[in-house]
Amino acid sequence: MVLKGPLVAAGLVAALLLGFGIARATDSVAGPPATAPASTAIPSHSHGGAVIGDLGGFSLSAAGFTLVPAQPLTVPAGARQQFAFKILGPDGGPVTRYVLNHDKPMHFIAIKHDLSGFQHLHPTMAADGTWTIRLSLPTPGIWRLYADFVTFDPAGQRLPLTLAVEATVAGSYTPLAVPPPSRTVDADTFTVTLEGTPQVNATQPLSLRVFASGAPVTDLERYLGAYGHLVVIRDGDLGYLHVHPEDQLVGGAVKFWLSAPSPGRYRLYFEFQKSDAVHRAEFTVDVP
Ligand SMILES: [Cu+2]
């Protein structure tokens, strides 16, 4: 399903909420919405100017919520498999209420320990809170799987969380070296440049510009509601951050604001859309 605007999205969300509420109130056994759980739209929680705090994605559990995989996490390389999990809440039951965050109630990121193999997927949820995704981990090694979502704490306040679990792909693992820092990288047929340097405890702009055949691309499209998505992973512990840009392009660039939580090396995964296709540029950045 493609949602083409906040009004459409808000209407759909309201309808889903209502539907779910009715089902609960009458104890109906009617099937769940096919792809979307009960959700409410979240305003741009980390859009333009936001100060980015701590990293997440270190743990199966945080703030009373726990990611529970439904199957063993040793998998063969390359096989496309169903991966299923639940998020259990502070009451011990599965969470079924999520906030739509950038058009999706759940963002699922897979990355190998050597920071290669990035995947950004969107699982679907059944009425009992079970999330499923078709997942292929192509090469041997240890992969971290991140569930990035917004739900509600027991007081009803929105709670963004990133929980994580690790999967092992058996086989001979030859870690790739993290590429050295560069301000210009290729992304399929595009070239992407990075301006700005994150600093510790100081929010700095990061501008990403997309070029095709040397000319600036002026008609980037919104992908999941934004002109770009930036996932930041810290080398050493795979700490995770998902940042969204200013709502509009700034001088043709996709502009993020970012404060680094520590010195060190980070890998930046920038996704953008052009001609209905999503592309990814990966940068290595050293924060002094
Ligand atoms: Cu996503």
Tab-separated table of C-alpha atoms and ligand atoms in Angstrom:
chain	number	residue	atom	x	y	z
A	1	MET	CA	0.000	0.000	0.000
A	2	VAL	CA	1.307	3.398	-0.934
A	3	LEU	CA	0.180	6.353	1.079
A	4	LYS	CA	0.512	9.567	-0.816
A	5	GLY	CA	-0.004	12.248	1.755
A	6	PRO	CA	-0.498	13.018	5.381
A	7	LEU	CA	-4.248	13.506	5.012
A	8	VAL	CA	-4.722	10.177	3.307
A	9	ALA	CA	-2.485	8.545	5.879
A	10	ALA	CA	-4.276	10.183	8.771
A	11	GLY	CA	-7.635	9.081	7.406
A	12	LEU	CA	-6.479	5.518	6.986
A	13	VAL	CA	-4.959	5.492	10.419
A	14	ALA	CA	-8.133	6.823	11.969
A	15	ALA	CA	-10.104	4.130	10.184
A	16	LEU	CA	-7.752	1.411	11.370
A	17	LEU	CA	-7.854	2.667	14.914
A	18	LEU	CA	-11.600	2.698	14.863
A	19	GLY	CA	-11.751	-0.773	13.368
A	20	PHE	CA	-9.435	-2.189	15.961
A	21	GLY	CA	-11.298	-0.475	18.756
A	22	ILE	CA	-14.596	-1.956	17.628
A	23	ALA	CA	-13.087	-5.399	17.336
A	24	ARG	CA	-11.851	-5.175	20.882
A	25	ALA	CA	-15.012	-3.751	22.314
A	26	THR	CA	-17.205	-6.487	20.884
A	27	ASP	CA	-14.695	-9.299	21.272
A	28	SER	CA	-15.033	-9.869	17.586
A	29	VAL	CA	-12.862	-12.523	16.007
A	30	ALA	CA	-12.807	-10.700	12.717
A	31	GLY	CA	-9.416	-10.763	11.035
A	32	PRO	CA	-6.873	-8.089	11.581
A	33	PRO	CA	-6.094	-5.356	9.132
A	34	ALA	CA	-3.839	-7.003	6.597
A	35	THR	CA	-0.782	-4.904	7.025
A	36	ALA	CA	-1.314	-2.260	9.639
A	37	PRO	CA	-1.851	-2.551	13.353
A	38	ALA	CA	-3.771	-0.038	15.358
A	39	SER	CA	-1.719	3.052	14.970
A	40	THR	CA	-1.737	6.754	15.238
A	41	ALA	CA	0.303	9.088	13.162
A	42	ILE	CA	3.348	10.517	14.841
A	43	PRO	CA	4.504	13.987	14.039
A	44	SER	CA	8.004	14.207	12.679
A	45	HIS	CA	9.696	13.230	15.914
A	46	SER	CA	13.248	13.676	14.755
A	47	HIS	CA	12.748	16.093	11.900
A	48	GLY	CA	14.663	19.259	11.260
A	49	GLY	CA	16.653	20.668	14.082
A	50	ALA	CA	16.212	17.755	16.451
A	51	VAL	CA	19.043	17.036	18.805
A	52	ILE	CA	19.859	13.389	18.547
A	53	GLY	CA	20.607	11.740	21.805
A	54	ASP	CA	21.722	8.275	22.676
A	55	LEU	CA	22.065	5.326	20.415
A	56	GLY	CA	19.794	2.301	20.730
A	57	GLY	CA	19.702	-1.212	19.413
A	58	PHE	CA	21.993	-2.822	21.987
A	59	SER	CA	19.530	-5.067	23.728
A	60	LEU	CA	16.610	-7.447	23.457
A	61	SER	CA	14.819	-5.426	26.084
A	62	ALA	CA	14.477	-1.803	27.087
A	63	ALA	CA	11.997	0.214	29.137
A	64	GLY	CA	10.085	-2.951	30.006
A	65	PHE	CA	9.623	-4.040	26.390
A	66	THR	CA	11.229	-7.206	24.999
A	67	LEU	CA	11.800	-8.530	21.514
A	68	VAL	CA	11.006	-12.266	21.386
A	69	PRO	CA	11.977	-14.142	18.201
A	70	ALA	CA	9.751	-17.053	17.226
A	71	GLN	CA	12.503	-19.255	15.843
A	72	PRO	CA	16.151	-20.220	16.314
A	73	LEU	CA	18.547	-17.574	15.085
A	74	THR	CA	21.135	-19.765	13.434
A	75	VAL	CA	20.259	-19.719	9.769
A	76	PRO	CA	21.763	-20.902	6.484
A	77	ALA	CA	23.369	-18.303	4.243
A	78	GLY	CA	21.214	-16.836	1.545
A	79	ALA	CA	18.054	-18.795	2.225
A	80	ARG	CA	15.039	-16.548	2.189
A	81	GLN	CA	13.228	-17.399	5.376
A	82	GLN	CA	10.309	-16.224	7.361
A	83	PHE	CA	11.513	-14.373	10.441
A	84	ALA	CA	8.839	-13.832	13.079
A	85	PHE	CA	8.923	-12.033	16.394
A	86	LYS	CA	6.789	-10.337	18.990
A	87	ILE	CA	7.343	-7.335	21.163
A	88	LEU	CA	6.203	-8.058	24.703
A	89	GLY	CA	5.154	-5.117	26.821
A	90	PRO	CA	5.569	-4.351	30.510
A	91	ASP	CA	2.433	-6.399	31.258
A	92	GLY	CA	4.003	-9.466	29.630
A	93	GLY	CA	1.563	-9.515	26.734
A	94	PRO	CA	2.340	-8.831	23.087
A	95	VAL	CA	2.222	-5.228	21.975
A	96	THR	CA	-0.341	-4.543	19.251
A	97	ARG	CA	-0.520	-0.749	19.388
A	98	TYR	CA	2.155	1.074	17.432
A	99	VAL	CA	2.536	4.593	16.192
A	100	LEU	CA	2.940	5.094	12.476
A	101	ASN	CA	6.404	6.507	12.083
A	102	HIS	CA	7.374	7.510	8.588
A	103	ASP	CA	4.494	5.613	7.044
A	104	LYS	CA	5.358	2.370	8.820
A	105	PRO	CA	4.586	0.953	12.265
A	106	MET	CA	7.814	-1.090	12.282
A	107	HIS	CA	11.181	-0.527	10.650
A	108	PHE	CA	13.465	-3.538	10.557
A	109	ILE	CA	17.167	-3.180	9.845
A	110	ALA	CA	19.659	-5.992	9.333
A	111	ILE	CA	23.404	-5.426	9.335
A	112	LYS	CA	26.436	-7.643	9.701
A	113	HIS	CA	29.045	-7.069	12.387
A	114	ASP	CA	31.535	-5.745	9.845
A	115	LEU	CA	28.934	-3.066	8.949
A	116	SER	CA	28.247	-4.618	5.551
A	117	GLY	CA	25.025	-6.044	4.179
A	118	PHE	CA	22.620	-3.277	5.240
A	119	GLN	CA	18.924	-4.071	4.693
A	120	HIS	CA	15.900	-1.926	5.597
A	121	LEU	CA	12.641	-3.893	5.621
A	122	HIS	CA	9.083	-3.482	6.839
A	123	PRO	CA	7.458	-6.454	8.577
A	124	THR	CA	3.715	-6.919	8.819
A	125	MET	CA	1.816	-7.629	12.006
A	126	ALA	CA	-0.928	-10.148	12.720
A	127	ALA	CA	-3.707	-9.425	15.213
A	128	ASP	CA	-1.865	-11.290	17.982
A	129	GLY	CA	1.123	-8.987	17.676
A	130	THR	CA	3.331	-11.361	15.684
A	131	TRP	CA	5.514	-9.532	13.163
A	132	THR	CA	6.781	-11.420	10.124
A	133	ILE	CA	9.256	-10.582	7.423
A	134	ARG	CA	10.877	-12.543	4.622
A	135	LEU	CA	14.562	-12.247	5.337
A	136	SER	CA	17.670	-13.410	3.537
A	137	LEU	CA	21.054	-13.056	5.214
A	138	PRO	CA	23.391	-13.627	2.286
A	139	THR	CA	26.795	-14.260	3.838
A	140	PRO	CA	28.224	-16.008	6.917
A	141	GLY	CA	28.788	-14.010	10.056
A	142	ILE	CA	26.844	-12.490	12.905
A	143	TRP	CA	24.020	-10.182	11.918
A	144	ARG	CA	22.260	-7.721	14.156
A	145	LEU	CA	18.546	-7.345	13.534
A	146	TYR	CA	16.997	-4.098	14.780
A	147	ALA	CA	13.292	-3.524	15.439
A	148	ASP	CA	12.747	0.248	15.326
A	149	PHE	CA	9.277	1.376	16.392
A	150	VAL	CA	7.218	3.760	18.469
A	151	THR	CA	4.689	2.419	20.955
A	152	PHE	CA	3.106	3.648	24.183
A	153	ASP	CA	4.429	3.383	27.705
A	154	PRO	CA	2.088	2.326	30.536
A	155	ALA	CA	1.186	5.983	31.088
A	156	GLY	CA	0.078	6.280	27.473
A	157	GLN	CA	3.018	8.383	26.351
A	158	ARG	CA	4.696	7.721	23.038
A	159	LEU	CA	7.830	5.689	23.455
A	160	PRO	CA	10.342	5.282	20.622
A	161	LEU	CA	12.405	2.139	20.994
A	162	THR	CA	14.992	0.182	19.076
A	163	LEU	CA	15.396	-3.400	20.282
A	164	ALA	CA	17.808	-5.838	18.721
A	165	VAL	CA	18.685	-9.492	18.445
A	166	GLU	CA	21.554	-11.248	16.712
A	167	ALA	CA	21.402	-14.022	14.146
A	168	THR	CA	24.279	-16.270	13.159
A	169	VAL	CA	24.820	-17.406	9.605
A	170	ALA	CA	27.089	-20.431	9.772
A	171	GLY	CA	30.100	-20.639	7.489
A	172	SER	CA	33.496	-19.134	6.966
A	173	TYR	CA	33.386	-15.480	7.935
A	174	THR	CA	35.903	-13.100	6.435
A	175	PRO	CA	35.135	-9.661	7.852
A	176	LEU	CA	35.364	-6.792	5.419
A	177	ALA	CA	37.339	-3.751	6.455
A	178	VAL	CA	35.136	-0.720	6.995
A	179	PRO	CA	35.849	1.575	4.034
A	180	PRO	CA	37.887	4.665	4.901
A	181	PRO	CA	36.119	8.005	5.364
A	182	SER	CA	35.063	9.651	2.120
A	183	ARG	CA	32.954	12.679	1.238
A	184	THR	CA	31.819	11.266	-2.090
A	185	VAL	CA	30.429	7.802	-2.703
A	186	ASP	CA	28.616	6.017	-5.485
A	187	ALA	CA	25.072	4.751	-5.092
A	188	ASP	CA	24.035	2.680	-8.086
A	189	THR	CA	24.221	5.144	-11.010
A	190	PHE	CA	24.309	8.170	-8.690
A	191	THR	CA	27.035	9.972	-6.814
A	192	VAL	CA	26.277	11.329	-3.356
A	193	THR	CA	28.275	13.904	-1.446
A	194	LEU	CA	28.341	14.563	2.282
A	195	GLU	CA	28.968	17.985	3.847
A	196	GLY	CA	29.348	18.581	7.557
A	197	THR	CA	30.951	16.667	10.391
A	198	PRO	CA	29.094	15.401	13.428
A	199	GLN	CA	30.444	16.569	16.764
A	200	VAL	CA	30.038	15.276	20.270
A	201	ASN	CA	27.515	17.276	22.284
A	202	ALA	CA	26.965	19.809	19.499
A	203	THR	CA	24.237	19.488	16.917
A	204	GLN	CA	25.656	19.968	13.455
A	205	PRO	CA	24.078	20.015	10.000
A	206	LEU	CA	24.811	17.185	7.614
A	207	SER	CA	23.887	17.853	3.991
A	208	LEU	CA	23.638	15.120	1.395
A	209	ARG	CA	23.499	15.927	-2.308
A	210	VAL	CA	22.681	13.507	-5.073
A	211	PHE	CA	24.232	13.806	-8.532
A	212	ALA	CA	23.604	11.953	-11.769
A	213	SER	CA	26.284	12.160	-14.448
A	214	GLY	CA	27.812	15.083	-12.577
A	215	ALA	CA	24.631	17.156	-12.489
A	216	PRO	CA	22.614	17.756	-9.304
A	217	VAL	CA	19.424	15.730	-9.085
A	218	THR	CA	16.671	18.272	-8.494
A	219	ASP	CA	13.671	15.947	-8.401
A	220	LEU	CA	14.303	13.580	-5.525
A	221	GLU	CA	11.113	11.890	-4.380
A	222	ARG	CA	9.854	11.313	-0.897
A	223	TYR	CA	10.560	7.855	0.435
A	224	LEU	CA	8.452	6.891	3.455
A	225	GLY	CA	7.445	10.502	3.809
A	226	ALA	CA	10.883	12.095	3.767
A	227	TYR	CA	13.471	13.128	1.200
A	228	GLY	CA	15.947	10.836	2.827
A	229	HIS	CA	16.499	8.458	5.684
A	230	LEU	CA	19.725	8.172	7.580
A	231	VAL	CA	20.658	5.187	9.702
A	232	VAL	CA	23.819	5.695	11.715
A	233	ILE	CA	25.710	2.720	13.154
A	234	ARG	CA	28.680	3.115	15.484
A	235	ASP	CA	31.661	0.949	14.693
A	236	GLY	CA	32.616	-1.175	17.681
A	237	ASP	CA	29.226	-1.761	19.271
A	238	LEU	CA	26.726	-1.383	16.416
A	239	GLY	CA	24.840	1.293	18.344
A	240	TYR	CA	21.921	2.446	16.202
A	241	LEU	CA	20.330	5.763	15.325
A	242	HIS	CA	17.657	6.549	12.715
A	243	VAL	CA	17.487	10.202	11.702
A	244	HIS	CA	15.079	12.058	9.462
A	245	PRO	CA	15.847	15.247	7.568
A	246	GLU	CA	14.276	18.652	7.360
A	247	ASP	CA	10.901	18.414	5.671
A	248	GLN	CA	11.994	20.316	2.572
A	249	LEU	CA	15.177	20.177	0.556
A	250	VAL	CA	17.623	22.926	1.504
A	251	GLY	CA	19.378	24.336	-1.534
A	252	GLY	CA	18.838	21.018	-3.238
A	253	ALA	CA	20.354	19.033	-0.372
A	254	VAL	CA	18.775	16.628	2.079
A	255	LYS	CA	19.665	18.214	5.400
A	256	PHE	CA	19.936	16.352	8.685
A	257	TRP	CA	20.882	17.632	12.127
A	258	LEU	CA	22.987	15.329	14.185
A	259	SER	CA	24.847	15.247	17.464
A	260	ALA	CA	27.269	12.385	17.889
A	261	PRO	CA	27.013	10.526	21.198
A	262	SER	CA	30.754	9.814	21.344
A	263	PRO	CA	33.960	10.156	19.392
A	264	GLY	CA	34.688	7.279	17.071
A	265	ARG	CA	33.959	5.817	13.688
A	266	TYR	CA	30.439	5.685	12.335
A	267	ARG	CA	28.886	4.246	9.219
A	268	LEU	CA	26.072	6.311	7.667
A	269	TYR	CA	23.466	4.634	5.466
A	270	PHE	CA	21.578	7.258	3.470
A	271	GLU	CA	18.519	6.132	1.524
A	272	PHE	CA	16.821	8.266	-1.108
A	273	GLN	CA	14.301	7.778	-3.863
A	274	LYS	CA	14.394	8.739	-7.532
A	275	SER	CA	12.143	7.476	-10.326
A	276	ASP	CA	10.307	5.196	-7.883
A	277	ALA	CA	13.486	3.344	-6.934
A	278	VAL	CA	15.231	3.523	-3.570
A	279	HIS	CA	19.007	3.869	-3.567
A	280	ARG	CA	21.542	3.833	-0.774
A	281	ALA	CA	24.791	5.671	-0.240
A	282	GLU	CA	27.090	4.541	2.594
A	283	PHE	CA	29.629	6.847	4.228
A	284	THR	CA	32.254	6.287	6.864
A	285	VAL	CA	32.624	9.255	9.201
A	286	ASP	CA	35.186	9.738	11.950
A	287	VAL	CA	34.011	11.928	14.806
A	288	PRO	CA	36.951	13.564	16.592
B	1	CU	CU	11.688	1.682	7.515
